[in-house]
């Protein structure tokens, strides 16, 4: 029997997958101390994409929100996530800015990090891990799993070997964004990775897109995985990770041990369910097994983005066609792993191919940068005919003539007009106008109004259905009048 440690994903992957990264600090603060007391090994909390959404969509200062939450959870290590070569959407970020981003997250209380790179620029991952060690932080070197003919056990064992060779890497994180790992594949994959980990613990993260990740977690435990990523039930499942509740139940039945206080599960779950319903966000999700997901491997959070893009063109009914095209584009582009930024690049290219009716007639600049090797070496060669089309795009010549630069931190501070690295990070992430709108919105809110009840849910449904200028509804427990 094994002792299993848990990493909480409620406020990071859970809200990223279900709430589109729109969790404001006040939505979590009331129960943050409870999560802190639950006994998790680590609480995953933040990343650069969330900072961007906080500023642009929620008009909330992400540094202030991070400070409030880390201060509310002093017992547990707080985790930040980092892509090795980018903190700004899909662009390649200078190394000096990445190092500053790592240092600022540490200064704001993060003491655990997962560093990933879908194309495995190992040297950049090691460099960032070394920066984290300036603060004594824990670092997980991430292996982003993908199904393809070129993503073999030997391929991943080699990456595990190179990652674990650094003394600054503490754990190896096997990260299955598509939730496609099944026991048959894990029986050879996990031993291959474990044999190259130099005894370092293996974490497992699997998004429950196919509804099979809880079973995958149990199979992984049999093969030596000891750290599971889970979320409070309302924020779990669907495109998120399995729930803490079901995984604790399952490992107890199998005789494994853990260190979590189960009495705190329900109040935390009740809170997030109320907040999610009040905000109109998804909670309590579940997915059916769809074999098409194995072919396209689009992460859960990306599905909403694809739907939104199709809606703009009045083509919502073509989502499955886009998924099929995504599988083809992924193969043509050399099987990039379907995690940021490549899930977005592949998905957007697929949408453009469908919407325009001309495959690769319109090519985003980021796809050209990928083909030019600016993100790193592709896993497999890009299809020669597709590469010709990409490099024939109008902006290709200019992009090829302007490879990513590596300015120093002093040059970056001068470029963005600030010596404050908190401010530097924000200005690099979003335009100044968005920062000004965020600050104009006032101080950060520490609570969120839980205006939710069965009656209000009925009113919300009525508002969506009603077409008349005036609607009156009288029932025994409720009287409503709506007017346009």
GROMACS .gro file of C-alpha atoms in nm:
model
  484
    1UNK     CA    1   0.000   0.000   0.000
    2UNK     CA    2   0.116   0.355  -0.070
    3UNK     CA    3   0.087   0.696   0.093
    4UNK     CA    4  -0.066   0.929  -0.163
    5UNK     CA    5  -0.016   1.305  -0.160
    6UNK     CA    6  -0.263   1.544  -0.319
    7UNK     CA    7  -0.209   1.870  -0.506
    8UNK     CA    8  -0.515   2.096  -0.513
    9UNK     CA    9  -0.619   2.231  -0.854
   10UNK     CA   10  -0.947   2.395  -0.750
   11UNK     CA   11  -0.823   2.751  -0.796
   12UNK     CA   12  -0.598   2.692  -1.099
   13UNK     CA   13  -0.686   2.415  -1.343
   14UNK     CA   14  -1.040   2.379  -1.209
   15UNK     CA   15  -1.131   2.741  -1.257
   16UNK     CA   16  -0.924   2.762  -1.577
   17UNK     CA   17  -1.113   2.473  -1.734
   18UNK     CA   18  -1.462   2.562  -1.607
   19UNK     CA   19  -1.456   2.938  -1.546
   20UNK     CA   20  -1.225   3.054  -1.823
   21UNK     CA   21  -0.968   3.179  -1.567
   22UNK     CA   22  -1.216   3.435  -1.432
   23UNK     CA   23  -1.185   3.346  -1.064
   24UNK     CA   24  -1.145   3.672  -0.876
   25UNK     CA   25  -0.969   3.666  -0.542
   26UNK     CA   26  -1.289   3.741  -0.351
   27UNK     CA   27  -1.450   3.429  -0.495
   28UNK     CA   28  -1.199   3.207  -0.314
   29UNK     CA   29  -1.086   3.407  -0.012
   30UNK     CA   30  -1.369   3.300   0.224
   31UNK     CA   31  -1.262   2.933   0.200
   32UNK     CA   32  -0.890   2.975   0.128
   33UNK     CA   33  -0.801   2.914   0.496
   34UNK     CA   34  -1.000   2.589   0.487
   35UNK     CA   35  -0.816   2.471   0.175
   36UNK     CA   36  -0.492   2.562   0.351
   37UNK     CA   37  -0.584   2.344   0.651
   38UNK     CA   38  -0.695   2.046   0.442
   39UNK     CA   39  -0.346   1.897   0.416
   40UNK     CA   40  -0.258   1.928   0.049
   41UNK     CA   41   0.108   1.889  -0.048
   42UNK     CA   42   0.075   2.196  -0.272
   43UNK     CA   43  -0.203   2.437  -0.380
   44UNK     CA   44  -0.178   2.531  -0.748
   45UNK     CA   45  -0.289   2.890  -0.794
   46UNK     CA   46  -0.161   3.104  -1.079
   47UNK     CA   47   0.001   3.160  -1.418
   48UNK     CA   48   0.056   3.438  -1.670
   49UNK     CA   49  -0.262   3.370  -1.871
   50UNK     CA   50  -0.467   3.418  -1.554
   51UNK     CA   51  -0.293   3.748  -1.491
   52UNK     CA   52  -0.396   3.860  -1.838
   53UNK     CA   53  -0.760   3.759  -1.788
   54UNK     CA   54  -0.773   3.926  -1.446
   55UNK     CA   55  -0.659   4.256  -1.595
   56UNK     CA   56  -0.852   4.256  -1.921
   57UNK     CA   57  -1.176   4.080  -1.827
   58UNK     CA   58  -1.218   4.113  -1.450
   59UNK     CA   59  -1.041   4.450  -1.404
   60UNK     CA   60  -0.865   4.316  -1.098
   61UNK     CA   61  -0.501   4.360  -0.999
   62UNK     CA   62  -0.357   4.005  -1.018
   63UNK     CA   63  -0.062   4.087  -0.792
   64UNK     CA   64  -0.299   4.212  -0.520
   65UNK     CA   65  -0.520   3.906  -0.561
   66UNK     CA   66  -0.222   3.672  -0.542
   67UNK     CA   67  -0.101   3.846  -0.225
   68UNK     CA   68  -0.442   3.811  -0.056
   69UNK     CA   69  -0.468   3.441  -0.138
   70UNK     CA   70  -0.111   3.346  -0.045
   71UNK     CA   71  -0.145   3.532   0.286
   72UNK     CA   72  -0.467   3.340   0.354
   73UNK     CA   73  -0.289   3.006   0.298
   74UNK     CA   74   0.039   3.024   0.496
   75UNK     CA   75   0.064   2.653   0.580
   76UNK     CA   76   0.078   2.514   0.228
   77UNK     CA   77   0.318   2.569  -0.061
   78UNK     CA   78   0.155   2.780  -0.333
   79UNK     CA   79   0.233   2.683  -0.692
   80UNK     CA   80   0.275   2.896  -1.003
   81UNK     CA   81   0.292   2.763  -1.356
   82UNK     CA   82   0.542   2.870  -1.623
   83UNK     CA   83   0.593   2.791  -1.989
   84UNK     CA   84   0.970   2.793  -2.031
   85UNK     CA   85   0.987   3.044  -2.315
   86UNK     CA   86   0.674   3.255  -2.288
   87UNK     CA   87   0.468   3.449  -2.039
   88UNK     CA   88   0.283   3.662  -2.294
   89UNK     CA   89   0.002   3.482  -2.479
   90UNK     CA   90   0.148   3.297  -2.778
   91UNK     CA   91   0.465   3.502  -2.834
   92UNK     CA   92   0.821   3.403  -2.744
   93UNK     CA   93   0.929   3.595  -2.432
   94UNK     CA   94   1.289   3.709  -2.370
   95UNK     CA   95   1.476   3.498  -2.114
   96UNK     CA   96   1.539   3.802  -1.895
   97UNK     CA   97   1.165   3.868  -1.866
   98UNK     CA   98   1.096   3.502  -1.786
   99UNK     CA   99   1.357   3.516  -1.509
  100UNK     CA  100   1.196   3.835  -1.373
  101UNK     CA  101   0.853   3.667  -1.384
  102UNK     CA  102   0.990   3.372  -1.183
  103UNK     CA  103   1.151   3.602  -0.925
  104UNK     CA  104   0.838   3.816  -0.882
  105UNK     CA  105   0.612   3.513  -0.828
  106UNK     CA  106   0.852   3.398  -0.558
  107UNK     CA  107   0.855   3.742  -0.397
  108UNK     CA  108   0.475   3.729  -0.386
  109UNK     CA  109   0.471   3.399  -0.199
  110UNK     CA  110   0.485   3.115  -0.452
  111UNK     CA  111   0.720   2.841  -0.337
  112UNK     CA  112   0.637   2.565  -0.583
  113UNK     CA  113   0.644   2.573  -0.963
  114UNK     CA  114   0.561   2.352  -1.254
  115UNK     CA  115   0.770   2.443  -1.557
  116UNK     CA  116   0.668   2.306  -1.893
  117UNK     CA  117   0.759   2.327  -2.258
  118UNK     CA  118   0.569   2.121  -2.512
  119UNK     CA  119   0.876   2.116  -2.740
  120UNK     CA  120   1.106   2.046  -2.443
  121UNK     CA  121   1.357   2.330  -2.449
  122UNK     CA  122   1.525   2.160  -2.154
  123UNK     CA  123   1.796   2.423  -2.115
  124UNK     CA  124   1.535   2.695  -2.061
  125UNK     CA  125   1.344   2.476  -1.814
  126UNK     CA  126   1.664   2.415  -1.616
  127UNK     CA  127   1.751   2.786  -1.617
  128UNK     CA  128   1.414   2.881  -1.469
  129UNK     CA  129   1.442   2.603  -1.210
  130UNK     CA  130   1.776   2.747  -1.103
  131UNK     CA  131   1.615   3.091  -1.059
  132UNK     CA  132   1.342   2.934  -0.843
  133UNK     CA  133   1.611   2.779  -0.623
  134UNK     CA  134   1.735   3.128  -0.537
  135UNK     CA  135   1.427   3.133  -0.311
  136UNK     CA  136   1.441   2.770  -0.201
  137UNK     CA  137   1.131   2.681  -0.405
  138UNK     CA  138   1.023   2.335  -0.517
  139UNK     CA  139   1.020   2.271  -0.893
  140UNK     CA  140   0.831   2.013  -1.098
  141UNK     CA  141   0.974   1.943  -1.442
  142UNK     CA  142   0.676   1.870  -1.665
  143UNK     CA  143   0.634   1.601  -1.928
  144UNK     CA  144   0.337   1.706  -2.142
  145UNK     CA  145   0.187   1.383  -2.274
  146UNK     CA  146   0.042   1.348  -2.623
  147UNK     CA  147  -0.069   1.052  -2.830
  148UNK     CA  148   0.103   1.029  -3.167
  149UNK     CA  149   0.330   0.792  -3.360
  150UNK     CA  150   0.635   0.998  -3.256
  151UNK     CA  151   0.555   1.039  -2.884
  152UNK     CA  152   0.698   0.702  -2.782
  153UNK     CA  153   0.799   0.569  -2.441
  154UNK     CA  154   1.163   0.617  -2.543
  155UNK     CA  155   1.094   0.980  -2.634
  156UNK     CA  156   0.945   1.055  -2.292
  157UNK     CA  157   1.208   0.853  -2.103
  158UNK     CA  158   1.475   1.065  -2.270
  159UNK     CA  159   1.299   1.385  -2.158
  160UNK     CA  160   1.263   1.252  -1.802
  161UNK     CA  161   1.633   1.168  -1.799
  162UNK     CA  162   1.735   1.516  -1.913
  163UNK     CA  163   1.494   1.694  -1.678
  164UNK     CA  164   1.583   1.495  -1.368
  165UNK     CA  165   1.955   1.540  -1.433
  166UNK     CA  166   1.929   1.889  -1.285
  167UNK     CA  167   1.951   1.905  -0.904
  168UNK     CA  168   1.704   2.196  -0.926
  169UNK     CA  169   1.422   1.966  -1.044
  170UNK     CA  170   1.248   1.806  -0.744
  171UNK     CA  171   0.963   1.611  -0.905
  172UNK     CA  172   0.859   1.494  -1.251
  173UNK     CA  173   0.505   1.590  -1.351
  174UNK     CA  174   0.331   1.368  -1.607
  175UNK     CA  175   0.066   1.600  -1.750
  176UNK     CA  176  -0.211   1.452  -1.969
  177UNK     CA  177  -0.402   1.753  -2.105
  178UNK     CA  178  -0.635   1.542  -2.319
  179UNK     CA  179  -0.709   1.278  -2.055
  180UNK     CA  180  -0.622   1.007  -2.307
  181UNK     CA  181  -0.386   0.790  -2.101
  182UNK     CA  182  -0.520   0.440  -2.038
  183UNK     CA  183  -0.373   0.151  -1.844
  184UNK     CA  184  -0.235  -0.033  -2.145
  185UNK     CA  185  -0.016   0.264  -2.241
  186UNK     CA  186   0.074   0.357  -1.884
  187UNK     CA  187   0.203   0.004  -1.818
  188UNK     CA  188   0.504   0.081  -2.037
  189UNK     CA  189   0.515   0.463  -2.023
  190UNK     CA  190   0.535   0.518  -1.646
  191UNK     CA  191   0.804   0.253  -1.585
  192UNK     CA  192   1.005   0.404  -1.872
  193UNK     CA  193   0.980   0.750  -1.716
  194UNK     CA  194   1.038   0.621  -1.363
  195UNK     CA  195   1.356   0.443  -1.468
  196UNK     CA  196   1.504   0.781  -1.568
  197UNK     CA  197   1.376   0.997  -1.279
  198UNK     CA  198   1.670   0.932  -1.045
  199UNK     CA  199   1.429   0.842  -0.766
  200UNK     CA  200   1.239   1.172  -0.783
  201UNK     CA  201   0.862   1.152  -0.712
  202UNK     CA  202   0.620   1.145  -1.005
  203UNK     CA  203   0.314   1.369  -1.006
  204UNK     CA  204   0.015   1.293  -1.232
  205UNK     CA  205  -0.229   1.543  -1.380
  206UNK     CA  206  -0.503   1.420  -1.613
  207UNK     CA  207  -0.793   1.632  -1.738
  208UNK     CA  208  -1.108   1.422  -1.721
  209UNK     CA  209  -1.224   1.502  -2.076
  210UNK     CA  210  -1.299   1.138  -2.160
  211UNK     CA  211  -1.438   1.058  -1.816
  212UNK     CA  212  -1.164   0.804  -1.743
  213UNK     CA  213  -0.902   1.001  -1.549
  214UNK     CA  214  -1.005   0.879  -1.202
  215UNK     CA  215  -0.941   0.522  -1.318
  216UNK     CA  216  -0.612   0.635  -1.477
  217UNK     CA  217  -0.505   0.779  -1.140
  218UNK     CA  218  -0.561   0.444  -0.969
  219UNK     CA  219  -0.370   0.262  -1.242
  220UNK     CA  220  -0.087   0.514  -1.209
  221UNK     CA  221  -0.062   0.450  -0.833
  222UNK     CA  222  -0.003   0.080  -0.906
  223UNK     CA  223   0.288   0.185  -1.128
  224UNK     CA  224   0.455   0.407  -0.868
  225UNK     CA  225   0.292   0.752  -0.900
  226UNK     CA  226   0.252   0.908  -0.555
  227UNK     CA  227   0.116   1.262  -0.613
  228UNK     CA  228  -0.228   1.322  -0.768
  229UNK     CA  229  -0.377   1.649  -0.895
  230UNK     CA  230  -0.743   1.690  -0.798
  231UNK     CA  231  -1.003   1.963  -0.739
  232UNK     CA  232  -1.302   2.025  -0.515
  233UNK     CA  233  -1.600   1.845  -0.672
  234UNK     CA  234  -1.787   2.147  -0.819
  235UNK     CA  235  -1.462   2.255  -0.988
  236UNK     CA  236  -1.365   1.903  -1.101
  237UNK     CA  237  -1.437   1.669  -1.389
  238UNK     CA  238  -1.551   1.761  -1.738
  239UNK     CA  239  -1.243   1.938  -1.878
  240UNK     CA  240  -1.099   1.970  -1.526
  241UNK     CA  241  -0.924   1.702  -1.316
  242UNK     CA  242  -1.095   1.431  -1.105
  243UNK     CA  243  -1.245   1.538  -0.775
  244UNK     CA  244  -1.054   1.516  -0.449
  245UNK     CA  245  -1.363   1.358  -0.295
  246UNK     CA  246  -1.379   1.057  -0.528
  247UNK     CA  247  -1.004   0.999  -0.532
  248UNK     CA  248  -0.979   0.996  -0.153
  249UNK     CA  249  -1.276   0.759  -0.142
  250UNK     CA  250  -1.112   0.531  -0.400
  251UNK     CA  251  -0.765   0.515  -0.246
  252UNK     CA  252  -0.911   0.446   0.099
  253UNK     CA  253  -1.106   0.152  -0.042
  254UNK     CA  254  -0.782   0.020  -0.191
  255UNK     CA  255  -0.598   0.052   0.140
  256UNK     CA  256  -0.377   0.348   0.052
  257UNK     CA  257  -0.326   0.633   0.301
  258UNK     CA  258  -0.338   1.012   0.275
  259UNK     CA  259  -0.309   1.320   0.497
  260UNK     CA  260  -0.625   1.514   0.405
  261UNK     CA  261  -0.891   1.636   0.648
  262UNK     CA  262  -1.212   1.514   0.483
  263UNK     CA  263  -1.432   1.725   0.712
  264UNK     CA  264  -1.326   2.033   0.513
  265UNK     CA  265  -1.428   1.895   0.173
  266UNK     CA  266  -1.798   1.983   0.196
  267UNK     CA  267  -1.779   2.347   0.311
  268UNK     CA  268  -1.524   2.421   0.038
  269UNK     CA  269  -1.737   2.245  -0.225
  270UNK     CA  270  -2.056   2.419  -0.110
  271UNK     CA  271  -1.885   2.756  -0.136
  272UNK     CA  272  -1.753   2.709  -0.491
  273UNK     CA  273  -2.084   2.566  -0.607
  274UNK     CA  274  -2.266   2.876  -0.479
  275UNK     CA  275  -2.009   3.115  -0.629
  276UNK     CA  276  -2.012   2.938  -0.965
  277UNK     CA  277  -2.389   2.944  -0.988
  278UNK     CA  278  -2.405   3.307  -0.878
  279UNK     CA  279  -2.150   3.405  -1.144
  280UNK     CA  280  -2.314   3.194  -1.413
  281UNK     CA  281  -2.008   2.971  -1.449
  282UNK     CA  282  -1.990   2.594  -1.494
  283UNK     CA  283  -1.989   2.367  -1.190
  284UNK     CA  284  -2.044   1.994  -1.135
  285UNK     CA  285  -1.949   1.889  -1.487
  286UNK     CA  286  -1.916   1.544  -1.640
  287UNK     CA  287  -1.811   1.425  -1.984
  288UNK     CA  288  -1.908   1.123  -2.191
  289UNK     CA  289  -1.646   0.912  -2.367
  290UNK     CA  290  -1.601   1.054  -2.718
  291UNK     CA  291  -1.340   0.878  -2.930
  292UNK     CA  292  -1.303   1.187  -3.152
  293UNK     CA  293  -1.131   1.356  -2.855
  294UNK     CA  294  -0.851   1.099  -2.880
  295UNK     CA  295  -0.780   1.208  -3.237
  296UNK     CA  296  -0.784   1.586  -3.193
  297UNK     CA  297  -0.673   1.596  -2.824
  298UNK     CA  298  -0.809   1.950  -2.781
  299UNK     CA  299  -0.785   2.046  -2.410
  300UNK     CA  300  -1.116   2.120  -2.242
  301UNK     CA  301  -1.061   2.492  -2.204
  302UNK     CA  302  -0.990   2.522  -2.578
  303UNK     CA  303  -1.332   2.388  -2.675
  304UNK     CA  304  -1.503   2.706  -2.556
  305UNK     CA  305  -1.259   2.917  -2.757
  306UNK     CA  306  -1.330   2.721  -3.075
  307UNK     CA  307  -1.704   2.753  -3.020
  308UNK     CA  308  -1.673   3.129  -2.973
  309UNK     CA  309  -1.471   3.165  -3.295
  310UNK     CA  310  -1.728   2.968  -3.494
  311UNK     CA  311  -2.016   3.169  -3.347
  312UNK     CA  312  -1.858   3.489  -3.482
  313UNK     CA  313  -1.890   3.342  -3.831
  314UNK     CA  314  -2.236   3.190  -3.777
  315UNK     CA  315  -2.089   2.840  -3.800
  316UNK     CA  316  -2.154   2.692  -3.456
  317UNK     CA  317  -2.297   2.380  -3.619
  318UNK     CA  318  -1.953   2.298  -3.767
  319UNK     CA  319  -1.773   2.231  -3.438
  320UNK     CA  320  -1.728   1.858  -3.503
  321UNK     CA  321  -1.591   1.941  -3.848
  322UNK     CA  322  -1.337   2.170  -3.681
  323UNK     CA  323  -1.240   1.893  -3.440
  324UNK     CA  324  -1.177   1.659  -3.734
  325UNK     CA  325  -0.976   1.928  -3.911
  326UNK     CA  326  -0.779   1.988  -3.590
  327UNK     CA  327  -0.667   1.625  -3.592
  328UNK     CA  328  -0.545   1.663  -3.953
  329UNK     CA  329  -0.369   1.996  -3.889
  330UNK     CA  330  -0.196   1.852  -3.582
  331UNK     CA  331  -0.053   1.568  -3.793
  332UNK     CA  332   0.054   1.807  -4.070
  333UNK     CA  333   0.232   2.036  -3.823
  334UNK     CA  334   0.445   1.753  -3.683
  335UNK     CA  335   0.228   1.641  -3.390
  336UNK     CA  336   0.283   1.925  -3.143
  337UNK     CA  337   0.155   1.843  -2.796
  338UNK     CA  338  -0.189   1.993  -2.741
  339UNK     CA  339  -0.110   2.240  -2.465
  340UNK     CA  340  -0.056   2.616  -2.471
  341UNK     CA  341   0.041   2.759  -2.714
  342UNK     CA  342   0.012   2.476  -2.966
  343UNK     CA  343  -0.341   2.366  -2.882
  344UNK     CA  344  -0.448   2.722  -2.967
  345UNK     CA  345  -0.231   2.747  -3.280
  346UNK     CA  346  -0.354   2.414  -3.418
  347UNK     CA  347  -0.716   2.489  -3.324
  348UNK     CA  348  -0.715   2.839  -3.472
  349UNK     CA  349  -0.557   2.714  -3.795
  350UNK     CA  350  -0.826   2.446  -3.816
  351UNK     CA  351  -1.100   2.708  -3.769
  352UNK     CA  352  -0.949   2.927  -4.040
  353UNK     CA  353  -0.926   2.633  -4.277
  354UNK     CA  354  -1.295   2.558  -4.226
  355UNK     CA  355  -1.425   2.918  -4.220
  356UNK     CA  356  -1.234   3.034  -4.529
  357UNK     CA  357  -1.282   2.713  -4.723
  358UNK     CA  358  -0.916   2.724  -4.827
  359UNK     CA  359  -0.672   2.519  -4.624
  360UNK     CA  360  -0.376   2.735  -4.510
  361UNK     CA  361  -0.505   3.022  -4.724
  362UNK     CA  362  -0.485   3.230  -4.406
  363UNK     CA  363  -0.197   3.152  -4.169
  364UNK     CA  364  -0.155   3.325  -3.829
  365UNK     CA  365   0.186   3.476  -3.758
  366UNK     CA  366   0.233   3.239  -3.464
  367UNK     CA  367   0.201   2.934  -3.693
  368UNK     CA  368   0.473   3.084  -3.912
  369UNK     CA  369   0.690   3.138  -3.603
  370UNK     CA  370   0.632   2.776  -3.503
  371UNK     CA  371   0.729   2.653  -3.850
  372UNK     CA  372   1.038   2.876  -3.839
  373UNK     CA  373   1.152   2.701  -3.518
  374UNK     CA  374   1.116   3.003  -3.292
  375UNK     CA  375   0.938   2.792  -3.026
  376UNK     CA  376   1.189   2.509  -3.051
  377UNK     CA  377   1.246   2.199  -3.262
  378UNK     CA  378   0.927   2.029  -3.380
  379UNK     CA  379   0.867   1.674  -3.260
  380UNK     CA  380   0.825   1.550  -3.619
  381UNK     CA  381   0.889   1.727  -3.950
  382UNK     CA  382   0.611   1.952  -4.081
  383UNK     CA  383   0.442   1.817  -4.394
  384UNK     CA  384   0.646   1.955  -4.688
  385UNK     CA  385   0.344   2.080  -4.887
  386UNK     CA  386   0.196   2.247  -4.577
  387UNK     CA  387   0.533   2.406  -4.494
  388UNK     CA  388   0.542   2.558  -4.844
  389UNK     CA  389   0.195   2.707  -4.792
  390UNK     CA  390   0.291   2.848  -4.450
  391UNK     CA  391   0.608   3.007  -4.583
  392UNK     CA  392   0.415   3.155  -4.875
  393UNK     CA  393   0.196   3.358  -4.638
  394UNK     CA  394   0.222   3.738  -4.685
  395UNK     CA  395   0.389   3.799  -4.348
  396UNK     CA  396   0.630   3.505  -4.361
  397UNK     CA  397   0.922   3.698  -4.510
  398UNK     CA  398   0.902   3.970  -4.246
  399UNK     CA  399   0.874   3.716  -3.961
  400UNK     CA  400   1.174   3.518  -4.088
  401UNK     CA  401   1.374   3.840  -4.103
  402UNK     CA  402   1.285   3.928  -3.740
  403UNK     CA  403   1.368   3.638  -3.506
  404UNK     CA  404   1.295   3.680  -3.133
  405UNK     CA  405   1.535   3.914  -2.955
  406UNK     CA  406   1.704   3.864  -2.616
  407UNK     CA  407   1.718   4.207  -2.448
  408UNK     CA  408   1.864   4.239  -2.098
  409UNK     CA  409   1.645   4.314  -1.797
  410UNK     CA  410   1.780   4.672  -1.797
  411UNK     CA  411   1.679   4.714  -2.162
  412UNK     CA  412   1.333   4.574  -2.087
  413UNK     CA  413   1.283   4.813  -1.796
  414UNK     CA  414   1.380   5.100  -2.022
  415UNK     CA  415   1.152   4.973  -2.301
  416UNK     CA  416   0.847   4.952  -2.073
  417UNK     CA  417   0.934   5.265  -1.875
  418UNK     CA  418   0.953   5.121  -1.524
  419UNK     CA  419   1.206   4.994  -1.269
  420UNK     CA  420   0.931   4.810  -1.078
  421UNK     CA  421   0.933   4.449  -1.198
  422UNK     CA  422   0.571   4.391  -1.085
  423UNK     CA  423   0.473   4.671  -1.319
  424UNK     CA  424   0.712   4.546  -1.587
  425UNK     CA  425   0.536   4.208  -1.593
  426UNK     CA  426   0.193   4.371  -1.628
  427UNK     CA  427   0.303   4.605  -1.905
  428UNK     CA  428   0.459   4.317  -2.095
  429UNK     CA  429   0.138   4.114  -2.062
  430UNK     CA  430  -0.123   4.370  -2.171
  431UNK     CA  431  -0.149   4.718  -2.323
  432UNK     CA  432  -0.125   5.013  -2.085
  433UNK     CA  433  -0.489   5.104  -2.156
  434UNK     CA  434  -0.604   4.776  -1.998
  435UNK     CA  435  -0.391   4.839  -1.690
  436UNK     CA  436  -0.542   5.185  -1.652
  437UNK     CA  437  -0.896   5.044  -1.680
  438UNK     CA  438  -0.808   4.785  -1.416
  439UNK     CA  439  -0.686   5.053  -1.176
  440UNK     CA  440  -0.984   5.276  -1.249
  441UNK     CA  441  -1.212   4.990  -1.135
  442UNK     CA  442  -1.099   5.048  -0.777
  443UNK     CA  443  -0.952   4.829  -0.504
  444UNK     CA  444  -0.975   4.454  -0.513
  445UNK     CA  445  -1.293   4.299  -0.369
  446UNK     CA  446  -1.245   4.047  -0.091
  447UNK     CA  447  -1.589   3.886  -0.116
  448UNK     CA  448  -1.830   3.787  -0.391
  449UNK     CA  449  -2.210   3.828  -0.364
  450UNK     CA  450  -2.373   3.486  -0.348
  451UNK     CA  451  -2.698   3.595  -0.510
  452UNK     CA  452  -2.821   3.250  -0.594
  453UNK     CA  453  -3.139   3.062  -0.508
  454UNK     CA  454  -3.390   2.837  -0.689
  455UNK     CA  455  -3.615   3.140  -0.736
  456UNK     CA  456  -3.340   3.352  -0.888
  457UNK     CA  457  -3.244   3.062  -1.114
  458UNK     CA  458  -3.604   3.054  -1.238
  459UNK     CA  459  -3.595   3.428  -1.302
  460UNK     CA  460  -3.270   3.392  -1.497
  461UNK     CA  461  -3.426   3.122  -1.716
  462UNK     CA  462  -3.736   3.336  -1.765
  463UNK     CA  463  -3.525   3.634  -1.874
  464UNK     CA  464  -3.362   3.421  -2.142
  465UNK     CA  465  -3.694   3.285  -2.271
  466UNK     CA  466  -3.920   3.591  -2.254
  467UNK     CA  467  -3.974   3.781  -2.580
  468UNK     CA  468  -4.262   4.008  -2.478
  469UNK     CA  469  -4.204   4.371  -2.367
  470UNK     CA  470  -4.362   4.298  -2.028
  471UNK     CA  471  -4.388   3.967  -1.842
  472UNK     CA  472  -4.566   3.914  -1.510
  473UNK     CA  473  -4.537   3.591  -1.317
  474UNK     CA  474  -4.712   3.519  -0.988
  475UNK     CA  475  -4.660   3.199  -0.792
  476UNK     CA  476  -4.718   3.103  -0.431
  477UNK     CA  477  -4.361   3.183  -0.328
  478UNK     CA  478  -4.262   3.440  -0.586
  479UNK     CA  479  -4.391   3.738  -0.781
  480UNK     CA  480  -4.189   3.870  -1.075
  481UNK     CA  481  -4.239   4.149  -1.325
  482UNK     CA  482  -3.996   4.193  -1.615
  483UNK     CA  483  -4.002   4.485  -1.854
  484UNK     CA  484  -3.776   4.581  -2.142
   0.00000   0.00000   0.00000
